Short mmCIF file of C-alpha atoms in Angstrom, two decimals:
data_model
loop_
_atom_site.label_atom_id
_atom_site.label_comp_id
_atom_site.label_asym_id
_atom_site.label_seq_id
_atom_site.Cartn_x
_atom_site.Cartn_y
_atom_site.Cartn_z
CA MET A 1 3.00 7.53 19.99
CA ALA A 2 1.55 7.20 23.36
CA LEU A 3 2.35 10.76 23.98
CA SER A 4 0.80 11.81 20.85
CA LEU A 5 -2.23 9.89 21.30
CA SER A 6 -2.90 11.23 25.04
CA VAL A 7 -3.75 14.57 23.96
CA PHE A 8 -5.81 13.47 20.80
CA THR A 9 -8.82 12.19 22.03
CA SER A 10 -11.16 12.41 19.05
CA CYS A 11 -11.21 13.42 15.45
CA GLU A 12 -14.02 14.08 12.73
CA LYS A 13 -17.36 12.39 13.58
CA ASP A 14 -16.74 9.22 11.17
CA LEU A 15 -14.92 7.53 14.07
CA ASP A 16 -14.23 7.68 17.59
CA VAL A 17 -10.58 7.79 18.78
CA GLN A 18 -9.82 7.48 22.55
CA SER A 19 -6.33 7.70 24.12
CA GLU A 20 -5.33 4.33 25.75
CA ASN A 21 -2.72 5.95 27.81
CA ALA A 22 -3.41 6.42 31.40
CA LEU A 23 -1.16 9.62 31.47
CA ASP A 24 -3.51 12.28 30.33
CA ILE A 25 -1.48 15.44 29.30
CA SER A 26 -2.57 18.66 27.52
CA ALA A 27 -1.59 19.80 24.16
CA ASP A 28 0.73 22.48 25.67
CA GLN A 29 2.46 20.09 27.69
CA GLN A 30 3.03 17.63 24.87
CA TYR A 31 4.29 20.42 22.60
CA SER A 32 6.20 22.37 25.01
CA THR A 33 9.64 21.24 23.73
CA PRO A 34 11.07 20.56 20.21
CA ALA A 35 11.32 16.99 21.52
CA GLY A 36 7.53 16.81 22.00
CA TYR A 37 7.05 17.81 18.53
CA ARG A 38 9.28 14.92 17.31
CA GLN A 39 7.19 12.61 19.58
CA ALA A 40 4.13 13.88 18.18
CA LEU A 41 5.48 13.32 14.45
CA ALA A 42 6.09 9.76 15.39
CA GLY A 43 2.42 9.69 16.44
CA VAL A 44 1.54 10.49 12.89
CA TYR A 45 3.79 8.12 11.06
CA GLY A 46 2.99 5.43 13.61
CA ASN A 47 -0.61 5.20 12.76
CA LEU A 48 0.45 3.50 9.37
CA THR A 49 1.99 0.78 11.58
CA LEU A 50 0.55 0.48 15.02
CA THR A 51 -3.19 0.00 16.00
CA GLY A 52 -2.90 1.04 19.72
CA THR A 53 -0.48 1.75 22.54
CA ASN A 54 -1.02 -1.13 24.58
CA GLY A 55 0.39 -3.94 22.49
CA PRO A 56 -0.55 -5.80 19.28
CA ALA A 57 -4.31 -6.59 20.36
CA SER A 58 -4.95 -2.82 21.26
CA SER A 59 -6.83 -0.27 19.09
CA TYR A 60 -7.79 3.32 19.54
CA LEU A 61 -10.57 2.97 17.27
CA GLU A 62 -13.44 2.08 19.27
CA GLY A 63 -15.55 -0.71 17.87
CA ILE A 64 -12.90 -2.07 15.44
CA ASP A 65 -10.81 -5.07 15.89
CA ALA A 66 -7.09 -4.21 15.99
CA GLY A 67 -6.41 -7.16 13.29
CA THR A 68 -8.94 -5.66 10.90
CA SER A 69 -7.95 -2.03 11.24
CA GLN A 70 -4.17 -2.16 10.81
CA PHE A 71 -3.37 0.28 7.78
CA ALA A 72 -1.15 -1.81 5.83
CA ARG A 73 -3.11 -5.11 6.49
CA CYS A 74 -6.35 -3.52 5.30
CA LEU A 75 -4.55 -2.06 2.23
CA TRP A 76 -3.11 -5.35 1.08
CA TYR A 77 -6.56 -7.19 1.63
CA LEU A 78 -8.19 -4.61 -0.44
CA GLN A 79 -5.60 -4.41 -3.12
CA ASN A 80 -4.48 -8.06 -3.35
CA LEU A 81 -6.88 -10.37 -1.58
CA THR A 82 -9.72 -9.28 -4.11
CA THR A 83 -7.77 -10.06 -7.20
CA ASP A 84 -5.97 -13.18 -8.73
CA GLU A 85 -2.83 -13.26 -6.48
CA ALA A 86 -4.28 -15.09 -3.29
CA VAL A 87 -6.79 -16.42 -1.20
CA TRP A 88 -7.11 -16.73 2.60
CA SER A 89 -8.15 -20.12 4.11
CA TYR A 90 -10.01 -19.15 7.15
CA GLU A 91 -13.16 -17.38 5.91
CA ASN A 92 -14.59 -17.27 9.04
CA ASP A 93 -12.47 -14.24 9.92
CA GLU A 94 -14.44 -11.23 9.75
CA GLY A 95 -14.87 -9.91 6.34
CA VAL A 96 -12.30 -11.82 4.65
CA ARG A 97 -14.93 -14.34 2.55
CA GLU A 98 -16.68 -11.31 1.16
CA LEU A 99 -13.77 -9.64 0.03
CA GLN A 100 -11.88 -12.70 -1.64
CA ARG A 101 -15.16 -13.77 -3.42
CA ASN A 102 -15.87 -10.38 -4.64
CA ILE A 103 -19.24 -10.11 -2.77
CA TRP A 104 -18.76 -7.35 -0.28
CA THR A 105 -21.29 -5.07 1.02
CA SER A 106 -21.01 -1.82 3.06
CA ASN A 107 -21.16 -3.75 6.27
CA ASN A 108 -17.62 -5.59 5.82
CA PRO A 109 -15.63 -4.69 8.86
CA ILE A 110 -12.27 -4.65 6.84
CA LEU A 111 -13.76 -1.71 4.76
CA LEU A 112 -14.64 -0.08 7.84
CA GLY A 113 -11.16 -0.57 9.18
CA MET A 114 -9.40 0.93 6.16
CA PHE A 115 -11.89 3.86 5.94
CA SER A 116 -11.47 4.78 9.70
CA ARG A 117 -7.72 4.13 9.94
CA THR A 118 -7.00 6.09 6.68
CA MET A 119 -9.34 9.24 8.08
CA ALA A 120 -7.55 8.95 11.37
CA GLN A 121 -4.28 9.58 9.51
CA VAL A 122 -5.94 12.55 8.30
CA ALA A 123 -6.99 13.63 11.71
CA PHE A 124 -3.50 13.05 13.46
CA ALA A 125 -1.99 14.97 10.51
CA ASN A 126 -4.40 17.88 10.81
CA ASP A 127 -3.96 17.85 14.61
CA PHE A 128 -0.11 18.20 14.34
CA LEU A 129 -0.48 21.02 11.94
CA ARG A 130 -2.82 22.81 14.18
CA GLN A 131 -0.09 22.63 16.81
CA SER A 132 2.93 23.67 14.75
CA THR A 133 1.97 26.98 13.28
CA PRO A 134 4.48 29.95 13.69
CA GLU A 135 2.02 31.46 16.28
CA LYS A 136 1.88 28.29 18.42
CA LEU A 137 5.75 27.84 18.33
CA ALA A 138 6.21 31.46 19.45
CA SER A 139 3.76 31.03 22.15
CA ARG A 140 5.38 28.27 23.68
CA GLY A 141 8.87 29.94 23.54
CA ILE A 142 10.21 27.70 20.68
CA THR A 143 12.31 30.08 18.86
CA ASN A 144 15.76 28.80 18.24
CA PRO A 145 16.14 28.86 14.09
CA SER A 146 17.35 25.23 14.09
CA ASP A 147 14.45 24.08 16.14
CA VAL A 148 11.88 26.01 13.86
CA ALA A 149 13.40 24.69 10.81
CA ASN A 150 13.21 21.07 11.94
CA ILE A 151 9.46 21.61 13.05
CA ASN A 152 8.83 22.96 9.53
CA ASP A 153 10.45 19.92 7.93
CA TYR A 154 8.19 17.92 10.16
CA ARG A 155 4.98 19.90 8.97
CA ASN A 156 5.90 19.25 5.31
CA GLU A 157 6.21 15.64 5.95
CA VAL A 158 2.75 15.51 7.73
CA ARG A 159 1.22 17.09 4.85
CA VAL A 160 2.73 14.60 2.59
CA LEU A 161 1.10 11.81 4.91
CA ARG A 162 -2.16 13.42 4.67
CA ALA A 163 -2.14 13.72 0.92
CA TYR A 164 -1.27 10.11 0.79
CA ALA A 165 -4.09 9.25 3.10
CA TYR A 166 -6.74 11.18 0.74
CA TYR A 167 -4.94 9.51 -2.37
CA VAL A 168 -5.71 5.95 -0.67
CA MET A 169 -9.36 7.15 -0.04
CA MET A 170 -9.69 8.42 -3.75
CA ASP A 171 -8.23 4.98 -5.14
CA LEU A 172 -10.35 2.77 -2.91
CA PHE A 173 -13.63 4.64 -2.19
CA GLY A 174 -13.77 7.36 -4.80
CA LYS A 175 -14.64 10.02 -2.23
CA ALA A 176 -13.92 10.96 1.17
CA PRO A 177 -15.07 13.53 3.86
CA MET A 178 -12.67 16.56 3.52
CA VAL A 179 -11.06 17.86 6.73
CA THR A 180 -8.01 20.08 7.24
CA GLU A 181 -6.34 21.73 10.11
CA ASN A 182 -8.59 24.82 9.57
CA ASN A 183 -11.61 22.68 10.80
CA PRO A 184 -12.43 22.06 14.35
CA LEU A 185 -12.41 18.77 16.07
CA ASP A 186 -15.62 16.74 15.67
CA PHE A 187 -16.12 18.56 12.24
CA ALA A 188 -18.28 16.52 9.84
CA GLY A 189 -16.19 17.19 6.70
CA PRO A 190 -18.09 17.89 3.34
CA GLU A 191 -17.95 14.99 0.80
CA PHE A 192 -15.28 15.38 -1.78
CA ASN A 193 -15.57 13.18 -5.12
CA ARG A 194 -12.60 11.96 -6.90
CA GLN A 195 -12.14 15.22 -8.94
CA GLN A 196 -12.00 17.02 -6.00
CA LEU A 197 -9.58 14.89 -4.08
CA TYR A 198 -7.17 14.65 -7.00
CA THR A 199 -7.16 18.37 -7.22
CA PHE A 200 -6.45 18.78 -3.46
CA ILE A 201 -3.62 16.23 -3.54
CA ASP A 202 -2.09 17.46 -6.75
CA THR A 203 -2.13 21.17 -5.49
CA GLU A 204 -1.03 20.20 -1.90
CA LEU A 205 2.03 18.02 -3.00
CA ASN A 206 3.18 20.49 -5.80
CA ALA A 207 2.91 23.38 -3.18
CA ILE A 208 5.37 21.85 -0.77
CA MET A 209 7.45 19.71 -3.32
CA ASN A 210 10.73 22.02 -3.18
CA ASN A 211 10.69 22.27 0.63
CA LEU A 212 10.90 18.61 0.96
CA LYS A 213 14.23 17.03 1.65
CA PRO A 214 15.76 15.33 -1.57
CA ALA A 215 15.50 11.87 -1.99
CA ARG A 216 17.53 9.64 0.28
CA THR A 217 18.47 12.38 2.50
CA ASN A 218 15.90 12.16 5.29
CA GLU A 219 15.99 9.70 8.02
CA TYR A 220 14.94 6.15 7.10
CA GLY A 221 11.09 5.50 7.20
CA ARG A 222 10.21 9.30 6.85
CA VAL A 223 9.16 11.24 3.99
CA ASP A 224 11.27 12.97 1.43
CA ARG A 225 10.52 14.46 -1.95
CA ALA A 226 10.64 11.11 -3.93
CA VAL A 227 7.88 9.96 -1.77
CA ALA A 228 5.61 12.93 -2.76
CA GLN A 229 6.64 12.53 -6.51
CA MET A 230 5.56 8.79 -6.16
CA ILE A 231 2.10 9.68 -4.99
CA LEU A 232 1.68 12.22 -7.75
CA ALA A 233 3.07 9.68 -10.31
CA LYS A 234 0.68 6.92 -9.16
CA MET A 235 -2.13 9.37 -9.40
CA TYR A 236 -1.10 10.39 -12.71
CA LEU A 237 -0.82 6.96 -14.16
CA ASN A 238 -4.25 6.15 -12.99
CA SER A 239 -5.67 9.45 -14.01
CA GLU A 240 -7.69 8.20 -17.04
CA ALA A 241 -8.87 5.09 -15.30
CA TYR A 242 -10.24 7.53 -12.42
CA GLY A 243 -12.09 9.08 -15.49
CA LEU A 244 -10.11 12.04 -15.59
CA THR A 245 -7.79 13.71 -17.94
CA SER A 246 -4.65 11.53 -18.82
CA LYS A 247 -1.24 12.83 -17.67
CA TYR A 248 1.09 10.15 -18.85
CA GLN A 249 3.75 12.64 -19.88
CA GLU A 250 3.44 14.16 -16.19
CA CYS A 251 3.81 10.49 -14.83
CA MET A 252 6.78 9.86 -17.02
CA ASN A 253 8.60 13.15 -15.94
CA LEU A 254 8.09 12.33 -12.24
CA CYS A 255 9.36 8.73 -12.53
CA THR A 256 12.39 10.15 -14.32
CA SER A 257 12.99 12.53 -11.27
CA ILE A 258 12.57 9.70 -9.04
CA ILE A 259 14.88 7.48 -10.75
CA GLY A 260 17.57 10.31 -10.74
CA GLY A 261 17.17 10.37 -6.91
CA GLY A 262 19.99 7.90 -6.30
CA TYR A 263 17.91 4.60 -6.17
CA THR A 264 19.41 1.52 -7.64
CA LEU A 265 18.00 -2.02 -8.12
CA ASN A 266 19.08 -4.44 -5.22
CA VAL A 267 21.31 -7.00 -6.84
CA ASN A 268 19.37 -9.71 -5.05
CA TYR A 269 15.51 -9.49 -5.69
CA LEU A 270 14.54 -11.45 -2.69
CA ASP A 271 16.59 -9.12 -0.53
CA ASN A 272 13.96 -6.51 -0.61
CA PHE A 273 11.50 -8.68 1.37
CA LYS A 274 13.81 -9.96 4.17
CA ALA A 275 14.24 -8.86 7.67
CA ASP A 276 16.79 -6.40 6.78
CA ASN A 277 15.00 -4.85 3.73
CA HIS A 278 15.50 -1.34 5.38
CA LEU A 279 19.05 -1.45 3.85
CA SER A 280 17.89 -2.02 0.28
CA SER A 281 18.80 0.59 -2.23
CA GLU A 282 15.66 0.37 -4.04
CA MET A 283 13.27 1.11 -1.24
CA ILE A 284 11.46 4.72 -1.41
CA PHE A 285 9.08 4.33 1.44
CA THR A 286 8.13 1.51 3.67
CA ILE A 287 5.75 0.74 6.44
CA GLN A 288 8.20 -0.13 9.22
CA SER A 289 8.04 -3.39 11.22
CA ASP A 290 9.87 -4.49 13.92
CA GLY A 291 9.20 -7.77 15.97
CA ILE A 292 9.87 -6.12 19.36
CA VAL A 293 9.17 -2.44 19.25
CA THR A 294 6.24 -2.44 16.72
CA GLN A 295 4.36 -5.66 17.34
CA ASN A 296 1.26 -5.67 15.41
CA TYR A 297 -0.84 -7.86 13.05
CA GLY A 298 0.17 -5.88 9.91
CA ALA A 299 0.88 -6.94 6.44
CA THR A 300 4.06 -8.40 6.56
CA THR A 301 3.37 -10.55 9.87
CA VAL A 302 0.39 -11.66 8.18
CA ILE A 303 2.11 -12.51 4.77
CA ILE A 304 5.00 -14.38 6.26
CA ASN A 305 3.06 -16.27 8.66
CA GLY A 306 0.16 -16.80 6.27
CA GLN A 307 2.68 -18.15 3.46
CA VAL A 308 3.72 -21.10 5.49
CA GLY A 309 2.25 -24.12 4.00
CA SER A 310 -0.18 -26.54 5.85
CA ILE A 311 1.76 -29.64 4.25
CA GLU A 312 5.30 -28.06 4.05
CA ASN A 313 5.34 -26.80 7.72
CA ASN A 314 8.24 -24.49 6.70
CA GLY A 315 7.79 -21.75 8.97
CA SER A 316 11.51 -21.95 10.03
CA GLU A 317 12.65 -21.36 6.58
CA PHE A 318 11.01 -17.96 6.94
CA GLY A 319 11.82 -17.27 10.68
CA VAL A 320 8.21 -17.65 11.91
CA GLY A 321 5.99 -20.14 13.54
CA GLY A 322 3.34 -19.92 10.83
CA TRP A 323 -0.30 -19.92 10.85
CA GLY A 324 -1.32 -23.38 9.32
CA GLY A 325 -1.66 -22.45 5.48
CA ALA A 326 -3.43 -19.38 5.69
CA LEU A 327 -2.31 -17.91 2.31
CA ARG A 328 -2.28 -19.48 -0.98
CA LEU A 329 -1.96 -18.66 -4.64
CA ARG A 330 -4.89 -18.62 -7.22
CA LYS A 331 -4.00 -20.55 -10.39
CA GLN A 332 -4.02 -17.60 -12.66
CA PHE A 333 -1.15 -15.94 -10.97
CA VAL A 334 0.77 -19.08 -10.64
CA GLN A 335 0.50 -19.23 -14.62
CA LYS A 336 2.08 -15.94 -14.95
CA PHE A 337 5.56 -17.83 -14.54
CA ASP A 338 4.81 -20.59 -17.04
CA GLY A 339 7.24 -21.02 -19.69
CA ASN A 340 11.09 -21.56 -20.10
CA ALA A 341 11.79 -17.86 -19.60
CA PHE A 342 10.76 -18.10 -16.00
CA GLU A 343 12.27 -21.33 -15.19
CA PHE A 344 15.34 -19.44 -13.21
CA ASP A 345 13.63 -16.18 -12.54
CA ALA A 346 14.30 -15.23 -8.91
CA ARG A 347 10.82 -13.80 -8.49
CA LYS A 348 9.33 -17.14 -9.26
CA THR A 349 9.01 -18.44 -5.53
CA VAL A 350 5.90 -20.44 -6.10
CA PHE A 351 5.80 -23.87 -4.68
CA GLY A 352 3.45 -26.87 -5.50
CA GLY A 353 3.11 -30.36 -7.04
CA GLY A 354 2.81 -33.60 -5.35
CA ASP A 355 0.08 -33.34 -2.63
CA ARG A 356 -0.47 -29.73 -3.45
CA SER A 357 -2.74 -29.09 -6.31
CA LEU A 358 -2.92 -26.02 -8.59
CA GLU A 359 -6.72 -25.82 -8.54
CA ILE A 360 -8.45 -24.52 -5.63
CA ASN A 361 -12.08 -26.05 -5.58
CA ASN A 362 -12.57 -25.73 -2.01
CA ILE A 363 -11.03 -22.47 -0.24
CA ALA A 364 -11.20 -24.23 3.09
CA LEU A 365 -8.82 -26.97 1.93
CA GLN A 366 -5.20 -25.63 2.61
CA LYS A 367 -3.54 -28.50 0.30
CA GLU A 368 -5.50 -26.92 -2.74
CA GLY A 369 -3.49 -24.10 -4.37
CA TYR A 370 0.24 -23.43 -4.53
CA ILE A 371 2.22 -21.20 -1.93
CA LEU A 372 4.55 -18.49 -2.06
CA LYS A 373 8.03 -18.03 -0.62
CA LYS A 374 8.37 -14.45 -1.35
CA TYR A 375 8.69 -12.74 2.10
CA SER A 376 10.85 -13.67 4.98
CA ASN A 377 11.43 -12.83 8.71
CA ARG A 378 15.32 -13.86 8.16
CA ASN A 379 17.83 -11.24 7.01
CA SER A 380 20.04 -11.39 4.03
CA PHE A 381 22.51 -13.54 6.05
CA GLY A 382 19.77 -16.12 7.21
CA VAL A 383 19.46 -14.77 10.74
CA PRO A 384 15.93 -14.73 11.86
CA GLY A 385 14.29 -11.75 13.49
CA PRO A 386 13.80 -12.06 17.38
CA SER A 387 10.34 -12.66 17.43
CA SER A 388 8.82 -15.82 15.36
CA THR A 389 5.43 -14.07 15.28
CA PHE A 390 5.76 -10.21 14.80
CA VAL A 391 8.17 -9.86 12.05
CA ASP A 392 11.14 -7.28 11.23
CA THR A 393 10.32 -7.19 7.57
CA ASP A 394 9.23 -3.80 6.41
CA PHE A 395 6.25 -3.47 4.07
CA PRO A 396 7.61 -2.13 0.69
CA LEU A 397 4.82 0.42 -0.24
CA PHE A 398 6.98 2.25 -2.89
CA ARG A 399 10.13 0.88 -4.59
CA LEU A 400 12.12 1.60 -7.55
CA SER A 401 11.01 -1.49 -9.60
CA ASP A 402 7.66 -0.13 -9.68
CA VAL A 403 8.82 3.17 -11.05
CA TYR A 404 10.73 1.52 -13.93
CA LEU A 405 7.36 -0.34 -14.88
CA MET A 406 5.42 2.89 -14.41
CA TYR A 407 7.55 4.76 -17.02
CA ALA A 408 7.38 2.24 -19.60
CA GLU A 409 3.55 1.90 -19.41
CA ALA A 410 2.77 5.67 -19.18
CA GLN A 411 5.28 5.95 -22.11
CA MET A 412 3.43 3.52 -24.25
CA ARG A 413 -0.17 4.89 -23.30
CA LYS A 414 1.15 8.43 -24.39
CA ASP A 415 2.44 6.96 -27.66
CA GLY A 416 -0.98 5.19 -28.48
CA ALA A 417 -1.15 1.92 -26.88
CA THR A 418 -4.48 1.12 -25.35
CA ASN A 419 -6.18 -1.71 -23.38
CA GLY A 420 -6.80 -4.52 -25.60
CA SER A 421 -4.52 -3.14 -28.48
CA SER A 422 -1.51 -5.03 -29.79
CA THR A 423 0.43 -1.71 -30.27
CA THR A 424 4.08 -2.28 -29.71
CA SER A 425 5.25 1.17 -28.88
CA ALA A 426 8.04 0.82 -26.12
CA SER A 427 10.96 3.35 -26.38
CA SER A 428 14.52 2.34 -25.96
CA GLN A 429 14.36 4.07 -22.61
CA SER A 430 11.37 1.95 -21.66
CA LEU A 431 13.27 -1.20 -22.73
CA THR A 432 16.18 -0.36 -20.80
CA TYR A 433 14.13 -0.27 -17.64
CA LEU A 434 12.13 -3.40 -18.33
CA ASN A 435 15.50 -5.36 -19.39
CA ALA A 436 17.01 -4.13 -16.03
CA LEU A 437 14.30 -5.98 -14.08
CA ARG A 438 14.50 -9.23 -16.13
CA ASP A 439 18.14 -8.97 -16.06
CA ARG A 440 18.19 -8.85 -12.24
CA ALA A 441 15.68 -11.63 -11.88
CA ASN A 442 17.76 -13.88 -14.04
CA GLY A 443 21.10 -13.33 -12.61
CA TYR A 444 21.98 -10.55 -15.26
CA ASP A 445 22.02 -13.07 -18.09
CA PHE A 446 18.93 -12.57 -20.04
CA PRO A 447 18.40 -11.62 -23.77
CA ASP A 448 17.13 -8.23 -24.04
CA PHE A 449 13.65 -7.56 -25.05
CA SER A 450 12.84 -5.77 -28.35
CA SER A 451 9.85 -3.33 -28.88
CA SER A 452 7.88 -6.01 -30.57
CA ASP A 453 8.19 -8.19 -27.45
CA VAL A 454 6.37 -5.49 -25.35
CA THR A 455 2.52 -4.86 -25.19
CA LEU A 456 0.46 -3.59 -22.28
CA ASP A 457 -0.62 -6.99 -21.61
CA PHE A 458 3.14 -7.72 -21.25
CA ILE A 459 3.18 -4.89 -18.86
CA LEU A 460 0.29 -6.07 -16.83
CA ASP A 461 1.81 -9.45 -16.29
CA GLU A 462 5.30 -8.05 -15.76
CA ARG A 463 3.83 -6.03 -12.92
CA ALA A 464 2.37 -9.07 -11.44
CA ARG A 465 5.73 -11.16 -11.55
CA GLU A 466 7.66 -8.20 -10.14
CA LEU A 467 5.16 -6.77 -7.52
CA HIS A 468 2.89 -9.49 -6.67
CA TRP A 469 1.75 -9.14 -2.92
CA GLU A 470 3.05 -5.47 -2.54
CA GLY A 471 -0.54 -3.73 -2.63
CA HIS A 472 -0.94 -2.75 -6.29
CA ARG A 473 -2.76 -5.56 -8.07
CA ARG A 474 -6.29 -4.47 -7.95
CA GLN A 475 -5.39 -1.00 -9.19
CA ASP A 476 -3.47 -2.48 -11.97
CA LEU A 477 -6.06 -4.69 -13.23
CA ILE A 478 -8.65 -1.71 -12.96
CA ARG A 479 -6.43 0.32 -15.01
CA PHE A 480 -6.19 -2.44 -17.67
CA GLY A 481 -9.64 -2.95 -17.93
CA LYS A 482 -9.54 -6.38 -16.35
CA TYR A 483 -10.99 -6.17 -12.82
CA THR A 484 -14.72 -5.94 -13.37
CA GLY A 485 -16.36 -7.36 -16.53
CA GLY A 486 -15.59 -11.01 -17.61
CA SER A 487 -12.67 -10.45 -19.90
CA TYR A 488 -10.39 -11.81 -17.44
CA ASN A 489 -11.68 -14.23 -14.78
CA TRP A 490 -9.76 -15.84 -11.73
CA ALA A 491 -10.54 -18.59 -9.33
CA TRP A 492 -13.48 -17.51 -7.02
CA LYS A 493 -13.68 -14.03 -8.96
CA GLY A 494 -17.40 -13.01 -8.24
CA ASN A 495 -17.94 -16.17 -5.79
CA GLY A 496 -17.63 -18.86 -8.90
CA VAL A 497 -15.04 -21.45 -8.55
CA ASN A 498 -13.57 -20.55 -12.08
CA GLY A 499 -14.55 -17.00 -11.84
CA VAL A 500 -17.54 -15.05 -13.33
CA SER A 501 -17.89 -11.50 -14.52
CA ILE A 502 -18.52 -8.75 -11.73
CA PRO A 503 -20.17 -5.39 -12.22
CA ALA A 504 -18.16 -2.13 -13.08
CA HIS A 505 -19.45 -0.31 -10.02
CA MET A 506 -17.05 -2.62 -7.90
CA LYS A 507 -14.12 -0.65 -9.26
CA VAL A 508 -14.54 1.39 -6.16
CA PHE A 509 -15.71 -0.04 -2.74
CA PRO A 510 -18.92 1.18 -0.76
CA ILE A 511 -18.62 3.72 1.88
CA PRO A 512 -19.01 1.50 4.97
CA ALA A 513 -22.66 1.81 6.74
CA ASN A 514 -21.19 3.20 10.08
CA ASN A 515 -19.33 6.05 8.28
CA LEU A 516 -22.57 6.95 6.58
CA LEU A 517 -24.43 7.17 9.67
CA ALA A 518 -21.74 9.27 11.27
CA ASN A 519 -21.29 11.91 8.64
CA PRO A 520 -24.68 13.03 6.93
CA ASN A 521 -22.58 14.66 4.22
CA LEU A 522 -21.57 11.38 2.83
CA THR A 523 -23.34 9.54 0.07
CA GLN A 524 -23.19 5.85 -0.74
CA ASN A 525 -21.40 4.86 -4.12
CA THR A 526 -23.47 3.83 -6.92
CA GLY A 527 -24.52 0.37 -7.07
CA TYR A 528 -24.38 -0.22 -3.28
#
């Protein structure tokens, strides 16, 4: 990644990217060999994990703290900390208080970090695509058919990574500056609205779909066809919530293709969240983490250190030192596991009682609120990672369980179920997928659901039980009509101890003020 950054010193005007590497080489030097292209490809992937090239405190995004601009951490904060799933104890940390109380503004530094890091991903992708055209390869004497074929594979993967970045922008901000490899550096891209971004992503991914390697045939951590299908399936599932034409059948079709790609449920649910989760048979795409090689304050490092309880001091249980009770659970999430049906559910790793209360009346008191024990820096054999701070556990961006739940929800919505409706329309195929998840969670000894057991509200709660702290909750609550408004409140929603209604415009985040100043083509979202 350092080599890649050293030739890429700026991108679009929305941010300023500077090389931290003392070795400053030209593009022609970097891309003079096939190995150089592979190194540059690593730079594009690396932006999802690393913040800079000089260790965990470094960042090549000027003016933004490394901790508040790591991609997965920002994504986790925006998708989970703004919901009913968690609170962060240290509200003096920049930007956290406003997010978890749903009182953010366009000056929030975490929003700036998310916007800038994601657009940096677009910029890195564009630069790689500029440097890997047939004309560029020929001019550099790279003509061996095998080398050319490999670099063309890299190009297709990079196009998926760029499409994913725009999918994130579309979901979180509802708009983004559009910049492609056909634009020069320092280009202030025109504003694309949600419909335009949707069309770009849809067109781009379908154009390259058949040229991507089939599911599970690429090197671990790299993009394959299932990753592209997953992005599209996610987009199609949320299409109606975005105010666009519903595409539930298309979502189902893609889910079926992904499921047929050779993925299987890991027998042990919690093995998906351990230091060797790269071996899990249900991982579709992860953001990689290595306690030595990729040290950063990213999502899994934050989660695993943060879930160590202030009372319990149980860091050794997870193979880390811990951060003094930084993360706790809001009551409404804990209650998703109430009842005899969840007594032995492997997904129920909540811990409380005694000196630890369920209610959080004061966010600063770490003993208020239950804690979670889902993630670990120990592998499936109990061996801890080499670092007690920076974890080896990959962040599970997409996994098979989500696909099962997406299929069932899309099928029910296609067949007439709506938010707030009691319609029970789960098909036999949907029930098969739902039963597989509940069976796995209960040691494969759980009574099967019938169609009458399954409503959309059940699906939403089951998504919380299966996918909590994996970066999905905000999007799910919006899709189910329970994020804004007051039909569903959680502790500290809208800055009320018991939760209050928040306005509809908060379904999208504001465009950061700095980005508006940098690019005159951008406009602020309504309500901010």
